[in-house]
Short mmCIF file of C-alpha atoms in Angstrom, two decimals:
data_model
loop_
_atom_site.label_atom_id
_atom_site.label_comp_id
_atom_site.label_asym_id
_atom_site.label_seq_id
_atom_site.Cartn_x
_atom_site.Cartn_y
_atom_site.Cartn_z
CA UNK A 1 2.22 -17.66 -54.43
CA UNK A 2 3.55 -16.33 -57.66
CA UNK A 3 4.15 -12.73 -58.39
CA UNK A 4 1.90 -13.05 -61.74
CA UNK A 5 -1.20 -13.95 -59.56
CA UNK A 6 -0.43 -11.28 -56.97
CA UNK A 7 0.60 -7.91 -58.60
CA UNK A 8 -0.97 -6.62 -61.23
CA UNK A 9 1.28 -3.97 -62.92
CA UNK A 10 -1.70 -2.69 -64.77
CA UNK A 11 -3.43 -1.65 -61.63
CA UNK A 12 -3.48 1.98 -60.74
CA UNK A 13 -2.33 1.31 -56.96
CA UNK A 14 1.25 1.22 -56.82
CA UNK A 15 3.39 -1.66 -56.62
CA UNK A 16 4.68 -1.43 -52.86
CA UNK A 17 0.85 -0.88 -51.86
CA UNK A 18 -0.39 -4.29 -53.76
CA UNK A 19 2.81 -5.77 -52.10
CA UNK A 20 1.88 -4.81 -48.58
CA UNK A 21 -1.69 -5.88 -48.74
CA UNK A 22 -0.37 -9.43 -49.91
CA UNK A 23 2.02 -9.71 -47.24
CA UNK A 24 -0.90 -9.00 -44.88
CA UNK A 25 -3.06 -11.47 -46.31
CA UNK A 26 -0.39 -13.93 -45.87
CA UNK A 27 -0.49 -12.94 -42.02
CA UNK A 28 -3.83 -12.87 -41.78
CA UNK A 29 -3.96 -16.24 -43.21
CA UNK A 30 -1.96 -17.57 -40.71
CA UNK A 31 1.49 -18.25 -42.40
CA UNK A 32 3.46 -16.61 -40.69
CA UNK A 33 3.16 -16.81 -36.57
CA UNK A 34 3.34 -13.53 -33.73
CA UNK A 35 7.40 -13.23 -34.28
CA UNK A 36 8.15 -15.15 -36.75
CA UNK A 37 10.42 -14.00 -39.35
CA UNK A 38 9.49 -13.24 -42.78
CA UNK A 39 11.34 -13.44 -45.70
CA UNK A 40 14.05 -11.37 -46.46
CA UNK A 41 14.16 -8.40 -48.62
CA UNK A 42 16.24 -10.39 -51.56
CA UNK A 43 13.59 -13.03 -51.12
CA UNK A 44 10.90 -11.31 -51.79
CA UNK A 45 12.43 -9.17 -54.47
CA UNK A 46 13.13 -12.31 -56.54
CA UNK A 47 9.44 -13.65 -55.19
CA UNK A 48 7.57 -11.06 -56.53
CA UNK A 49 9.92 -9.56 -59.26
CA UNK A 50 9.90 -5.46 -57.72
CA UNK A 51 13.13 -3.49 -56.91
CA UNK A 52 14.37 -2.63 -53.66
CA UNK A 53 12.42 0.19 -53.22
CA UNK A 54 9.54 -1.43 -53.15
CA UNK A 55 9.88 -3.77 -51.12
CA UNK A 56 11.04 -1.38 -48.28
CA UNK A 57 8.23 0.81 -49.01
CA UNK A 58 6.02 -2.10 -48.08
CA UNK A 59 7.54 -3.20 -45.48
CA UNK A 60 8.00 0.50 -43.93
CA UNK A 61 3.84 1.21 -44.44
CA UNK A 62 3.56 -2.65 -42.36
CA UNK A 63 5.97 -1.35 -39.85
CA UNK A 64 3.66 1.95 -39.39
CA UNK A 65 0.73 0.01 -39.33
CA UNK A 66 1.93 -2.02 -36.77
CA UNK A 67 1.59 -5.49 -38.10
CA UNK A 68 5.49 -5.96 -38.14
CA UNK A 69 8.54 -5.52 -36.15
CA UNK A 70 12.41 -4.67 -37.48
CA UNK A 71 15.41 -6.19 -35.80
CA UNK A 72 18.45 -4.37 -36.83
CA UNK A 73 20.67 -7.08 -39.00
CA UNK A 74 18.34 -9.79 -38.49
CA UNK A 75 15.33 -8.66 -40.17
CA UNK A 76 11.58 -8.09 -40.29
CA UNK A 77 9.13 -10.12 -37.85
CA UNK A 78 6.00 -10.62 -37.44
CA UNK A 79 4.27 -8.38 -34.76
CA UNK A 80 2.24 -10.15 -31.83
CA UNK A 81 -1.58 -8.94 -32.02
CA UNK A 82 -2.62 -5.99 -29.44
CA UNK A 83 -6.03 -6.08 -28.74
CA UNK A 84 -8.36 -3.17 -30.39
CA UNK A 85 -10.01 -1.77 -26.88
CA UNK A 86 -13.11 0.38 -27.15
CA UNK A 87 -13.50 1.85 -23.76
CA UNK A 88 -11.97 5.31 -24.28
CA UNK A 89 -14.48 5.98 -27.09
CA UNK A 90 -17.55 4.43 -25.55
CA UNK A 91 -19.32 4.03 -22.41
CA UNK A 92 -18.33 0.50 -21.73
CA UNK A 93 -15.83 0.16 -18.86
CA UNK A 94 -12.76 -1.55 -19.74
CA UNK A 95 -13.84 -4.87 -17.73
CA UNK A 96 -17.21 -5.03 -19.86
CA UNK A 97 -14.56 -3.90 -23.08
CA UNK A 98 -12.24 -6.93 -22.16
CA UNK A 99 -15.42 -9.46 -21.63
CA UNK A 100 -15.53 -11.99 -24.52
CA UNK A 101 -11.77 -11.43 -25.61
CA UNK A 102 -10.71 -15.08 -24.27
CA UNK A 103 -8.64 -13.28 -21.66
CA UNK A 104 -7.83 -14.17 -17.88
CA UNK A 105 -8.89 -10.79 -16.68
CA UNK A 106 -8.90 -9.91 -12.65
CA UNK A 107 -9.28 -7.15 -10.42
CA UNK A 108 -7.48 -5.97 -7.30
CA UNK A 109 -8.78 -3.68 -5.00
CA UNK A 110 -5.86 -1.41 -3.70
CA UNK A 111 -8.33 0.70 -1.54
CA UNK A 112 -11.90 1.61 -0.88
CA UNK A 113 -12.86 4.38 1.77
CA UNK A 114 -15.53 6.96 2.11
CA UNK A 115 -12.86 10.42 1.88
CA UNK A 116 -13.84 14.07 0.84
CA UNK A 117 -13.93 15.94 -2.28
CA UNK A 118 -11.26 18.32 -3.69
CA UNK A 119 -11.37 20.92 -5.69
CA UNK A 120 -11.13 18.93 -9.07
CA UNK A 121 -13.75 16.23 -7.50
CA UNK A 122 -15.93 18.79 -6.29
CA UNK A 123 -15.87 20.92 -10.00
CA UNK A 124 -16.14 17.49 -11.96
CA UNK A 125 -19.25 16.18 -9.49
CA UNK A 126 -20.97 19.49 -9.20
CA UNK A 127 -20.77 18.73 -5.46
CA UNK A 128 -19.69 21.27 -2.79
CA UNK A 129 -15.90 21.08 -1.84
CA UNK A 130 -15.08 18.72 1.28
CA UNK A 131 -18.99 16.68 0.69
CA UNK A 132 -17.90 13.11 1.21
CA UNK A 133 -17.14 11.01 -2.03
CA UNK A 134 -16.20 6.97 -1.90
CA UNK A 135 -12.91 6.44 -3.08
CA UNK A 136 -11.65 3.61 -4.81
CA UNK A 137 -7.97 2.42 -6.46
CA UNK A 138 -7.73 -0.77 -8.39
CA UNK A 139 -5.39 -2.58 -10.10
CA UNK A 140 -6.70 -4.38 -13.27
CA UNK A 141 -4.44 -7.23 -14.76
CA UNK A 142 -4.83 -8.98 -18.15
CA UNK A 143 -3.14 -12.75 -18.59
CA UNK A 144 -1.29 -11.60 -15.27
CA UNK A 145 0.66 -8.58 -16.53
CA UNK A 146 -0.81 -5.12 -14.96
CA UNK A 147 -2.77 -2.85 -17.17
CA UNK A 148 -4.81 -0.91 -15.60
CA UNK A 149 -4.33 1.15 -12.56
CA UNK A 150 -7.42 3.49 -11.74
CA UNK A 151 -8.22 6.17 -8.81
CA UNK A 152 -12.41 6.29 -8.99
CA UNK A 153 -13.94 9.18 -7.70
CA UNK A 154 -18.03 8.87 -7.17
CA UNK A 155 -20.40 11.10 -4.66
CA UNK A 156 -20.79 9.24 -1.34
CA UNK A 157 -24.64 10.88 -1.17
CA UNK A 158 -26.06 8.93 -4.37
CA UNK A 159 -23.95 5.77 -3.27
CA UNK A 160 -24.06 5.39 0.00
CA UNK A 161 -23.89 1.76 0.57
CA UNK A 162 -21.04 1.76 -2.32
CA UNK A 163 -18.24 1.55 -0.16
CA UNK A 164 -19.19 -2.07 1.73
CA UNK A 165 -19.50 -3.83 -1.84
CA UNK A 166 -17.26 -6.51 -3.12
CA UNK A 167 -15.84 -5.44 -6.39
CA UNK A 168 -12.65 -7.76 -5.84
CA UNK A 169 -12.75 -9.16 -9.79
CA UNK A 170 -16.10 -7.58 -10.24
CA UNK A 171 -17.25 -4.66 -12.54
CA UNK A 172 -18.13 -0.94 -11.09
CA UNK A 173 -20.61 -0.24 -13.52
CA UNK A 174 -22.13 -3.38 -13.66
CA UNK A 175 -22.88 -2.73 -9.65
CA UNK A 176 -24.18 0.52 -10.24
CA UNK A 177 -26.72 -0.44 -12.71
CA UNK A 178 -27.76 -3.49 -11.01
CA UNK A 179 -27.36 -1.73 -7.06
CA UNK A 180 -28.44 2.19 -7.74
CA UNK A 181 -29.92 2.12 -11.24
CA UNK A 182 -27.12 4.19 -13.00
CA UNK A 183 -27.13 3.72 -16.65
CA UNK A 184 -24.18 5.57 -18.25
CA UNK A 185 -24.98 7.61 -21.19
CA UNK A 186 -21.95 9.56 -22.08
CA UNK A 187 -18.62 10.90 -20.62
CA UNK A 188 -15.55 13.58 -21.52
CA UNK A 189 -11.97 12.23 -21.58
CA UNK A 190 -8.36 13.22 -21.90
CA UNK A 191 -5.28 11.44 -23.05
CA UNK A 192 -2.23 12.06 -22.43
CA UNK A 193 1.24 10.41 -22.32
CA UNK A 194 2.71 10.46 -18.79
CA UNK A 195 5.75 8.94 -16.89
CA UNK A 196 4.56 7.25 -13.71
CA UNK A 197 5.65 8.56 -9.81
CA UNK A 198 7.90 5.42 -8.87
CA UNK A 199 5.13 3.70 -6.78
CA UNK A 200 2.34 3.40 -9.50
CA UNK A 201 5.55 2.24 -11.82
CA UNK A 202 6.13 -0.55 -9.71
CA UNK A 203 2.29 -1.18 -8.94
CA UNK A 204 2.51 -1.63 -13.11
CA UNK A 205 5.44 -3.52 -13.33
CA UNK A 206 7.30 -0.57 -15.41
CA UNK A 207 10.74 0.38 -15.90
CA UNK A 208 11.75 3.88 -13.81
CA UNK A 209 10.58 6.40 -16.74
CA UNK A 210 8.99 4.57 -18.89
CA UNK A 211 5.81 6.12 -20.30
CA UNK A 212 1.92 4.76 -19.80
CA UNK A 213 -0.88 7.02 -20.96
CA UNK A 214 -2.87 8.96 -18.81
CA UNK A 215 -7.02 8.85 -19.25
CA UNK A 216 -9.21 11.46 -17.21
CA UNK A 217 -12.90 10.79 -17.23
CA UNK A 218 -15.74 12.44 -16.12
CA UNK A 219 -18.95 10.06 -16.78
CA UNK A 220 -22.55 11.24 -16.68
CA UNK A 221 -25.96 9.54 -16.54
CA UNK A 222 -29.10 9.59 -18.62
CA UNK A 223 -30.04 12.65 -17.13
CA UNK A 224 -27.21 14.51 -17.51
CA UNK A 225 -25.74 14.30 -14.09
CA UNK A 226 -22.07 13.43 -13.37
CA UNK A 227 -21.84 10.43 -11.02
CA UNK A 228 -18.06 9.45 -11.56
CA UNK A 229 -14.20 10.60 -12.24
CA UNK A 230 -11.70 8.44 -12.70
CA UNK A 231 -8.14 9.18 -13.19
CA UNK A 232 -6.21 5.99 -14.69
CA UNK A 233 -2.78 4.80 -15.94
CA UNK A 234 -2.69 2.14 -18.57
CA UNK A 235 0.28 -0.04 -20.20
CA UNK A 236 -0.08 1.21 -23.72
CA UNK A 237 2.51 -1.43 -25.11
CA UNK A 238 0.52 -4.42 -24.37
CA UNK A 239 -2.83 -2.97 -26.23
CA UNK A 240 -4.06 -0.16 -28.72
CA UNK A 241 -6.81 1.80 -28.47
CA UNK A 242 -9.55 2.10 -31.13
CA UNK A 243 -11.73 5.29 -30.92
CA UNK A 244 -14.70 5.43 -34.46
CA UNK A 245 -15.54 8.09 -35.56
CA UNK A 246 -18.83 8.46 -37.79
#
């Protein structure tokens, strides 16, 4: 590919943006593999017939887009693909969101018992403080890497047999649909960056002080009745979230 066929100097599109698009296309075509070095700035200058400023602006644009990363004194490298996960902005559970991606997903149940509703649970689920609830703690792994640690609370009176269910490597939402006729219809979710406590960091196999994405969710059914509250810690270094706004 030559400069003459790649960059159009009569276009209203700035040269740095054209160069960024050209390099993106080559990455998407498989010309460069994940973690493979891109040509040096000097090589790109010679190949495309542009200034160093144009090359640096194009590379900076690709860094911001998460397509490449830079290593000091070594150059620019193709960033490994991080899957776009949609469950934060949809009613598909994280298990359903990963289905069909070709990744190996496992779910380990750490705790599963009947307890009592604390104040925050009661407010979210519209039940009295102290009412019986089902508490479920799970650790989800993707390709053997810890990915999501989630604590879920559901009203026991609505799901009296849930605590006896086998949810190891199974979808909670699918179980609720099949066994209780619950069709998730909407949710409120709050996201923030937090530093997990040492025990949670160990479960997620993170170094002390490494931040994660905290997700709090309250989900309701087609009748507008809240049926689930969860608090999750997500390793954001392995993926990125997609939320579409239309």
